[in-house]
Amino acid sequence: MRTDPLSFLGTELDSLRQQGLYRSLRVLQGRQEATSCFDGRKVVNLSSNNYLGLTTHPDLAARAVKAIEEFGVGSGSVRSIAGTMAIHMELERRLAAFKKTEAVVVFQSGFAANAGTVAAILTKDDVIISDELNHASIIDGCRLSKAAIKIFPHKNVDAARKILQDLPAAQRKLLITDGVFSMDGDLGSLPGLCDLAEEFGCIMMVDDAHASGVFGKQGRGTIDHFGMHGRVDIQVGTLSKAMGALGGYVAGSRTLIEFLYHRARPFLFSTSHPPSVTATCLAALDILEHDPAIIERLWENTRFFKSGLQTLGFNTGLSESPITPVIAGEGSRAMKLSDGLFAEGVFAQGIAYPTVARDKARVRTIVTASHTRDELQYALDAFKKVGKELGLI
Ligand SMILES: Cc1ncc(COP(=O)(O)O)c(C=O)c1O
């Protein structure tokens, strides 16, 4: 009988089980909302990236249905062959105006936008200077590019400067940071890094996946929030989080975008969005532009919930955004906190190594504009009960 060549994977999974780090997928029955049904249990949902509650917005759903009726369910091709539809171009024009750049190219996901762009623009002769907590899609893009990778400690502009000082002036350099860090909810050091990029002639790139729809005027992101328009060469955004649908995009100069049309591999080798997804994103942009109250509600809820956790005595790190980590220490403790909360009717995902450092395991909470005060207070009460049981507060 043939021995299973993949049996080593089972051994790895057993080891995760022994460490209390094995996770089964929580299954959502029904809609992604502020209170949702996961694994048959109604829970206050603090685990989605649905910042503005747009996943179930009737205008977005109506536009998606209309687009299916008008254009069908699929684009039928990659963008560079027959899969560029007029509606794709309309979304790119609208996003470019929104981000105040010359042009935009949309990818199938934020992951594809980051990885595809970094890998396309750099070669083995170049160097990338990257924050240690940058997102996995940036890290993968860096590896795919084959450029040298220099990591600076989280948000440490002085350390980034020291790296740059030691590099040959003529070498092509990419300085790259998340706008909002997805596991900690703090902001990248944009002003300091933009200064460095200008001083050392670097390409400046910011991944604003968690900032688009959240920070800046009408949700334009951290570049707008910090007043950095014109100083960031490559802005990445996602359509999968605050925008409620799916996709990612790169905003920048017309030259950059046309280059990516020719060289970004996810653009060239993976089918474009179904028109319904694109229509949904256009409807989400309309909401951002015409309903500023929705972002204000997100921030009111953020202030209420974050200060509630801090008053209870939890370690919430240095978050400045609707992402608030509750740091529990080692992995099994974070998983116990997450499981205890779930039993109390609150879903806050536990996150452990390798996603975060071994001693900084946490549950990550994300409030949305559509949570009610009652839902958030309910969640705070559950945190208080389970946090006390585990000796975290
Ligand atoms: C910082 C950051 N960048 C990029 C992405 C990828 O975005 P998407 O989910 O659209 O692929 C994520 C999603 O987890 C993220 O947190």
PDB file of C-alpha atoms in Angstrom, residues 12-207:
ATOM      1  CA  GLU A  12       1.972  19.519  11.997  1.00  0.00           C
ATOM      2  CA  LEU A  13      -1.756  19.744  12.737  1.00  0.00           C
ATOM      3  CA  ASP A  14      -1.368  17.427  15.756  1.00  0.00           C
ATOM      4  CA  SER A  15       1.308  19.729  17.075  1.00  0.00           C
ATOM      5  CA  LEU A  16      -1.048  22.715  16.691  1.00  0.00           C
ATOM      6  CA  ARG A  17      -3.730  20.775  18.596  1.00  0.00           C
ATOM      7  CA  GLN A  18      -1.267  20.019  21.423  1.00  0.00           C
ATOM      8  CA  GLN A  19      -0.381  23.713  21.699  1.00  0.00           C
ATOM      9  CA  GLY A  20      -4.062  24.726  21.787  1.00  0.00           C
ATOM     10  CA  LEU A  21      -3.604  26.583  18.484  1.00  0.00           C
ATOM     11  CA  TYR A  22      -5.753  24.422  16.209  1.00  0.00           C
ATOM     12  CA  ARG A  23      -8.718  26.367  14.804  1.00  0.00           C
ATOM     13  CA  SER A  24     -11.761  25.048  13.066  1.00  0.00           C
ATOM     14  CA  LEU A  25     -13.415  27.510  10.714  1.00  0.00           C
ATOM     15  CA  ARG A  26     -16.362  29.388  12.145  1.00  0.00           C
ATOM     16  CA  VAL A  27     -19.192  29.107   9.653  1.00  0.00           C
ATOM     17  CA  LEU A  28     -21.499  32.068   9.065  1.00  0.00           C
ATOM     18  CA  GLN A  29     -25.119  31.133   8.538  1.00  0.00           C
ATOM     19  CA  GLY A  30     -26.867  34.046   6.867  1.00  0.00           C
ATOM     20  CA  ARG A  31     -25.641  37.600   6.503  1.00  0.00           C
ATOM     21  CA  GLN A  32     -22.422  39.305   7.594  1.00  0.00           C
ATOM     22  CA  GLU A  33     -23.903  41.779  10.095  1.00  0.00           C
ATOM     23  CA  ALA A  34     -23.275  43.374  13.504  1.00  0.00           C
ATOM     24  CA  THR A  35     -25.023  40.433  15.123  1.00  0.00           C
ATOM     25  CA  SER A  36     -24.742  37.284  13.029  1.00  0.00           C
ATOM     26  CA  CYS A  37     -25.194  33.545  13.338  1.00  0.00           C
ATOM     27  CA  PHE A  38     -21.894  31.619  13.427  1.00  0.00           C
ATOM     28  CA  ASP A  39     -21.835  27.851  14.015  1.00  0.00           C
ATOM     29  CA  GLY A  40     -25.531  27.972  14.858  1.00  0.00           C
ATOM     30  CA  ARG A  41     -25.062  30.619  17.565  1.00  0.00           C
ATOM     31  CA  LYS A  42     -26.241  34.241  17.462  1.00  0.00           C
ATOM     32  CA  VAL A  43     -23.273  36.399  18.437  1.00  0.00           C
ATOM     33  CA  VAL A  44     -22.247  40.038  18.476  1.00  0.00           C
ATOM     34  CA  ASN A  45     -19.820  40.029  15.585  1.00  0.00           C
ATOM     35  CA  LEU A  46     -16.524  41.810  16.278  1.00  0.00           C
ATOM     36  CA  SER A  47     -14.542  39.857  13.702  1.00  0.00           C
ATOM     37  CA  SER A  48     -15.462  41.187  10.273  1.00  0.00           C
ATOM     38  CA  ASN A  49     -13.800  43.953   8.249  1.00  0.00           C
ATOM     39  CA  ASN A  50     -17.259  45.208   7.321  1.00  0.00           C
ATOM     40  CA  TYR A  51     -16.444  48.645   8.772  1.00  0.00           C
ATOM     41  CA  LEU A  52     -19.402  50.498   7.308  1.00  0.00           C
ATOM     42  CA  GLY A  53     -21.897  47.648   7.320  1.00  0.00           C
ATOM     43  CA  LEU A  54     -22.042  47.746   3.517  1.00  0.00           C
ATOM     44  CA  THR A  55     -22.022  43.956   2.951  1.00  0.00           C
ATOM     45  CA  THR A  56     -25.801  43.977   3.284  1.00  0.00           C
ATOM     46  CA  HIS A  57     -26.643  47.519   2.142  1.00  0.00           C
ATOM     47  CA  PRO A  58     -29.741  47.454  -0.098  1.00  0.00           C
ATOM     48  CA  ASP A  59     -28.292  49.958  -2.620  1.00  0.00           C
ATOM     49  CA  LEU A  60     -25.228  47.764  -3.178  1.00  0.00           C
ATOM     50  CA  ALA A  61     -27.351  44.654  -3.547  1.00  0.00           C
ATOM     51  CA  ALA A  62     -29.713  46.385  -6.018  1.00  0.00           C
ATOM     52  CA  ARG A  63     -26.797  47.592  -8.173  1.00  0.00           C
ATOM     53  CA  ALA A  64     -25.296  44.078  -8.183  1.00  0.00           C
ATOM     54  CA  VAL A  65     -28.581  42.531  -9.308  1.00  0.00           C
ATOM     55  CA  LYS A  66     -29.026  45.186 -12.017  1.00  0.00           C
ATOM     56  CA  ALA A  67     -25.488  44.567 -13.288  1.00  0.00           C
ATOM     57  CA  ILE A  68     -26.125  40.808 -13.493  1.00  0.00           C
ATOM     58  CA  GLU A  69     -29.289  41.435 -15.494  1.00  0.00           C
ATOM     59  CA  GLU A  70     -27.519  43.882 -17.805  1.00  0.00           C
ATOM     60  CA  PHE A  71     -24.060  42.312 -18.195  1.00  0.00           C
ATOM     61  CA  GLY A  72     -24.294  38.696 -16.989  1.00  0.00           C
ATOM     62  CA  VAL A  73     -22.540  36.967 -14.110  1.00  0.00           C
ATOM     63  CA  GLY A  74     -18.952  36.811 -15.329  1.00  0.00           C
ATOM     64  CA  SER A  75     -16.418  38.806 -17.305  1.00  0.00           C
ATOM     65  CA  GLY A  76     -15.271  35.706 -19.151  1.00  0.00           C
ATOM     66  CA  SER A  77     -11.608  36.647 -19.525  1.00  0.00           C
ATOM     67  CA  VAL A  78      -8.566  38.238 -18.003  1.00  0.00           C
ATOM     68  CA  ARG A  79      -8.400  42.033 -18.254  1.00  0.00           C
ATOM     69  CA  SER A  80      -5.652  42.025 -20.876  1.00  0.00           C
ATOM     70  CA  ILE A  81      -7.571  39.843 -23.369  1.00  0.00           C
ATOM     71  CA  ALA A  82     -11.379  40.212 -23.473  1.00  0.00           C
ATOM     72  CA  GLY A  83     -12.218  40.816 -19.812  1.00  0.00           C
ATOM     73  CA  THR A  84     -12.055  44.613 -19.560  1.00  0.00           C
ATOM     74  CA  MET A  85     -15.667  45.777 -19.422  1.00  0.00           C
ATOM     75  CA  ALA A  86     -16.830  49.401 -19.584  1.00  0.00           C
ATOM     76  CA  ILE A  87     -17.949  49.117 -15.961  1.00  0.00           C
ATOM     77  CA  HIS A  88     -14.383  48.143 -14.901  1.00  0.00           C
ATOM     78  CA  MET A  89     -13.060  51.303 -16.542  1.00  0.00           C
ATOM     79  CA  GLU A  90     -15.801  53.386 -14.886  1.00  0.00           C
ATOM     80  CA  LEU A  91     -14.807  52.064 -11.444  1.00  0.00           C
ATOM     81  CA  GLU A  92     -11.140  52.826 -12.105  1.00  0.00           C
ATOM     82  CA  ARG A  93     -11.996  56.409 -13.136  1.00  0.00           C
ATOM     83  CA  ARG A  94     -14.143  56.878 -10.031  1.00  0.00           C
ATOM     84  CA  LEU A  95     -11.465  55.442  -7.713  1.00  0.00           C
ATOM     85  CA  ALA A  96      -8.764  57.657  -9.251  1.00  0.00           C
ATOM     86  CA  ALA A  97     -10.883  60.752  -8.583  1.00  0.00           C
ATOM     87  CA  PHE A  98     -11.579  59.475  -5.047  1.00  0.00           C
ATOM     88  CA  LYS A  99      -7.884  58.891  -4.311  1.00  0.00           C
ATOM     89  CA  LYS A 100      -6.859  62.099  -6.126  1.00  0.00           C
ATOM     90  CA  THR A 101      -4.431  60.300  -8.444  1.00  0.00           C
ATOM     91  CA  GLU A 102      -4.100  60.237 -12.232  1.00  0.00           C
ATOM     92  CA  ALA A 103      -5.174  56.636 -12.607  1.00  0.00           C
ATOM     93  CA  VAL A 104      -6.167  53.385 -10.880  1.00  0.00           C
ATOM     94  CA  VAL A 105      -6.006  49.704 -11.753  1.00  0.00           C
ATOM     95  CA  VAL A 106      -8.332  47.263 -10.016  1.00  0.00           C
ATOM     96  CA  PHE A 107      -7.190  43.759  -9.051  1.00  0.00           C
ATOM     97  CA  GLN A 108      -9.183  40.733  -7.910  1.00  0.00           C
ATOM     98  CA  SER A 109      -8.168  41.336  -4.274  1.00  0.00           C
ATOM     99  CA  GLY A 110      -6.053  43.593  -2.105  1.00  0.00           C
ATOM    100  CA  PHE A 111      -3.645  40.677  -1.768  1.00  0.00           C
ATOM    101  CA  ALA A 112      -3.238  40.485  -5.545  1.00  0.00           C
ATOM    102  CA  ALA A 113      -2.810  44.283  -5.744  1.00  0.00           C
ATOM    103  CA  ASN A 114       0.058  44.332  -3.230  1.00  0.00           C
ATOM    104  CA  ALA A 115       1.845  41.182  -4.290  1.00  0.00           C
ATOM    105  CA  GLY A 116       1.316  41.800  -8.010  1.00  0.00           C
ATOM    106  CA  THR A 117       2.541  45.380  -7.886  1.00  0.00           C
ATOM    107  CA  VAL A 118       5.698  44.947  -5.795  1.00  0.00           C
ATOM    108  CA  ALA A 119       6.709  41.907  -7.833  1.00  0.00           C
ATOM    109  CA  ALA A 120       6.088  43.746 -11.126  1.00  0.00           C
ATOM    110  CA  ILE A 121       8.015  46.939 -10.494  1.00  0.00           C
ATOM    111  CA  LEU A 122      11.194  45.614  -8.833  1.00  0.00           C
ATOM    112  CA  THR A 123      14.003  43.242  -9.821  1.00  0.00           C
ATOM    113  CA  LYS A 124      16.821  41.412  -8.061  1.00  0.00           C
ATOM    114  CA  ASP A 125      19.020  44.493  -8.338  1.00  0.00           C
ATOM    115  CA  ASP A 126      16.663  46.614  -6.231  1.00  0.00           C
ATOM    116  CA  VAL A 127      16.051  46.936  -2.506  1.00  0.00           C
ATOM    117  CA  ILE A 128      12.904  47.116  -0.406  1.00  0.00           C
ATOM    118  CA  ILE A 129      12.787  48.838   2.983  1.00  0.00           C
ATOM    119  CA  SER A 130       9.740  47.444   4.771  1.00  0.00           C
ATOM    120  CA  ASP A 131       8.078  47.835   8.201  1.00  0.00           C
ATOM    121  CA  GLU A 132       8.369  44.606  10.200  1.00  0.00           C
ATOM    122  CA  LEU A 133       4.583  44.392  10.628  1.00  0.00           C
ATOM    123  CA  ASN A 134       3.625  44.921   6.987  1.00  0.00           C
ATOM    124  CA  HIS A 135       0.903  42.664   5.634  1.00  0.00           C
ATOM    125  CA  ALA A 136       1.629  39.173   4.276  1.00  0.00           C
ATOM    126  CA  SER A 137       0.690  40.252   0.746  1.00  0.00           C
ATOM    127  CA  ILE A 138       3.464  42.874   0.818  1.00  0.00           C
ATOM    128  CA  ILE A 139       5.919  40.312   2.156  1.00  0.00           C
ATOM    129  CA  ASP A 140       4.998  37.850  -0.591  1.00  0.00           C
ATOM    130  CA  GLY A 141       5.306  40.568  -3.246  1.00  0.00           C
ATOM    131  CA  CYS A 142       8.748  41.452  -1.903  1.00  0.00           C
ATOM    132  CA  ARG A 143       9.849  37.813  -2.053  1.00  0.00           C
ATOM    133  CA  LEU A 144       8.473  37.358  -5.576  1.00  0.00           C
ATOM    134  CA  SER A 145      10.325  40.439  -6.800  1.00  0.00           C
ATOM    135  CA  LYS A 146      13.676  38.871  -5.747  1.00  0.00           C
ATOM    136  CA  ALA A 147      14.821  42.323  -4.577  1.00  0.00           C
ATOM    137  CA  ALA A 148      16.886  42.550  -1.368  1.00  0.00           C
ATOM    138  CA  ILE A 149      14.583  43.026   1.637  1.00  0.00           C
ATOM    139  CA  LYS A 150      15.584  45.213   4.591  1.00  0.00           C
ATOM    140  CA  ILE A 151      13.183  45.243   7.515  1.00  0.00           C
ATOM    141  CA  PHE A 152      12.939  48.180   9.922  1.00  0.00           C
ATOM    142  CA  PRO A 153      11.438  47.836  13.431  1.00  0.00           C
ATOM    143  CA  HIS A 154       7.765  48.753  13.554  1.00  0.00           C
ATOM    144  CA  LYS A 155       7.201  52.437  12.717  1.00  0.00           C
ATOM    145  CA  ASN A 156      10.837  53.285  13.440  1.00  0.00           C
ATOM    146  CA  VAL A 157      11.707  56.057  10.973  1.00  0.00           C
ATOM    147  CA  ASP A 158      15.217  56.509  12.407  1.00  0.00           C
ATOM    148  CA  ALA A 159      15.980  52.837  11.836  1.00  0.00           C
ATOM    149  CA  ALA A 160      14.678  53.111   8.259  1.00  0.00           C
ATOM    150  CA  ARG A 161      16.959  56.130   7.772  1.00  0.00           C
ATOM    151  CA  LYS A 162      19.992  54.135   9.000  1.00  0.00           C
ATOM    152  CA  ILE A 163      19.221  51.404   6.470  1.00  0.00           C
ATOM    153  CA  LEU A 164      18.914  53.962   3.677  1.00  0.00           C
ATOM    154  CA  GLN A 165      22.158  55.710   4.597  1.00  0.00           C
ATOM    155  CA  ASP A 166      24.069  52.480   4.011  1.00  0.00           C
ATOM    156  CA  LEU A 167      22.627  51.831   0.542  1.00  0.00           C
ATOM    157  CA  PRO A 168      24.235  52.967  -2.727  1.00  0.00           C
ATOM    158  CA  ALA A 169      22.584  56.182  -3.911  1.00  0.00           C
ATOM    159  CA  ALA A 170      22.048  54.774  -7.402  1.00  0.00           C
ATOM    160  CA  GLN A 171      20.215  51.638  -6.273  1.00  0.00           C
ATOM    161  CA  ARG A 172      16.431  51.641  -6.863  1.00  0.00           C
ATOM    162  CA  LYS A 173      14.616  51.596  -3.512  1.00  0.00           C
ATOM    163  CA  LEU A 174      11.034  50.968  -2.424  1.00  0.00           C
ATOM    164  CA  LEU A 175       9.971  52.247   1.009  1.00  0.00           C
ATOM    165  CA  ILE A 176       6.785  50.500   2.031  1.00  0.00           C
ATOM    166  CA  THR A 177       4.356  50.592   4.943  1.00  0.00           C
ATOM    167  CA  ASP A 178       0.807  49.710   5.831  1.00  0.00           C
ATOM    168  CA  GLY A 179      -1.405  52.762   6.379  1.00  0.00           C
ATOM    169  CA  VAL A 180      -3.235  50.949   9.203  1.00  0.00           C
ATOM    170  CA  PHE A 181      -1.625  47.812  10.621  1.00  0.00           C
ATOM    171  CA  SER A 182      -4.170  45.029  10.496  1.00  0.00           C
ATOM    172  CA  MET A 183      -3.338  43.245  13.757  1.00  0.00           C
ATOM    173  CA  ASP A 184      -2.571  46.279  15.938  1.00  0.00           C
ATOM    174  CA  GLY A 185      -4.772  49.016  14.494  1.00  0.00           C
ATOM    175  CA  ASP A 186      -2.016  51.642  14.694  1.00  0.00           C
ATOM    176  CA  LEU A 187      -1.039  53.935  11.813  1.00  0.00           C
ATOM    177  CA  GLY A 188       2.088  53.839   9.671  1.00  0.00           C
ATOM    178  CA  SER A 189       4.613  56.658  10.152  1.00  0.00           C
ATOM    179  CA  LEU A 190       3.601  58.307   6.890  1.00  0.00           C
ATOM    180  CA  PRO A 191       4.906  61.853   7.408  1.00  0.00           C
ATOM    181  CA  GLY A 192       8.380  60.676   8.500  1.00  0.00           C
ATOM    182  CA  LEU A 193       8.594  57.982   5.837  1.00  0.00           C
ATOM    183  CA  CYS A 194       7.493  60.364   3.054  1.00  0.00           C
ATOM    184  CA  ASP A 195      10.271  62.762   4.133  1.00  0.00           C
ATOM    185  CA  LEU A 196      12.774  59.894   3.975  1.00  0.00           C
ATOM    186  CA  ALA A 197      11.506  58.754   0.586  1.00  0.00           C
ATOM    187  CA  GLU A 198      12.072  62.241  -0.802  1.00  0.00           C
ATOM    188  CA  GLU A 199      15.495  62.621   0.814  1.00  0.00           C
ATOM    189  CA  PHE A 200      16.774  59.259  -0.446  1.00  0.00           C
ATOM    190  CA  GLY A 201      14.899  59.119  -3.765  1.00  0.00           C
ATOM    191  CA  CYS A 202      12.787  56.082  -2.841  1.00  0.00           C
ATOM    192  CA  ILE A 203       9.553  54.944  -4.406  1.00  0.00           C
ATOM    193  CA  MET A 204       6.999  55.451  -1.586  1.00  0.00           C
ATOM    194  CA  MET A 205       4.212  52.859  -1.275  1.00  0.00           C
ATOM    195  CA  VAL A 206       1.358  52.671   1.261  1.00  0.00           C
ATOM    196  CA  ASP A 207      -1.098  49.819   1.712  1.00  0.00           C
TER     197      ASP A 207
END
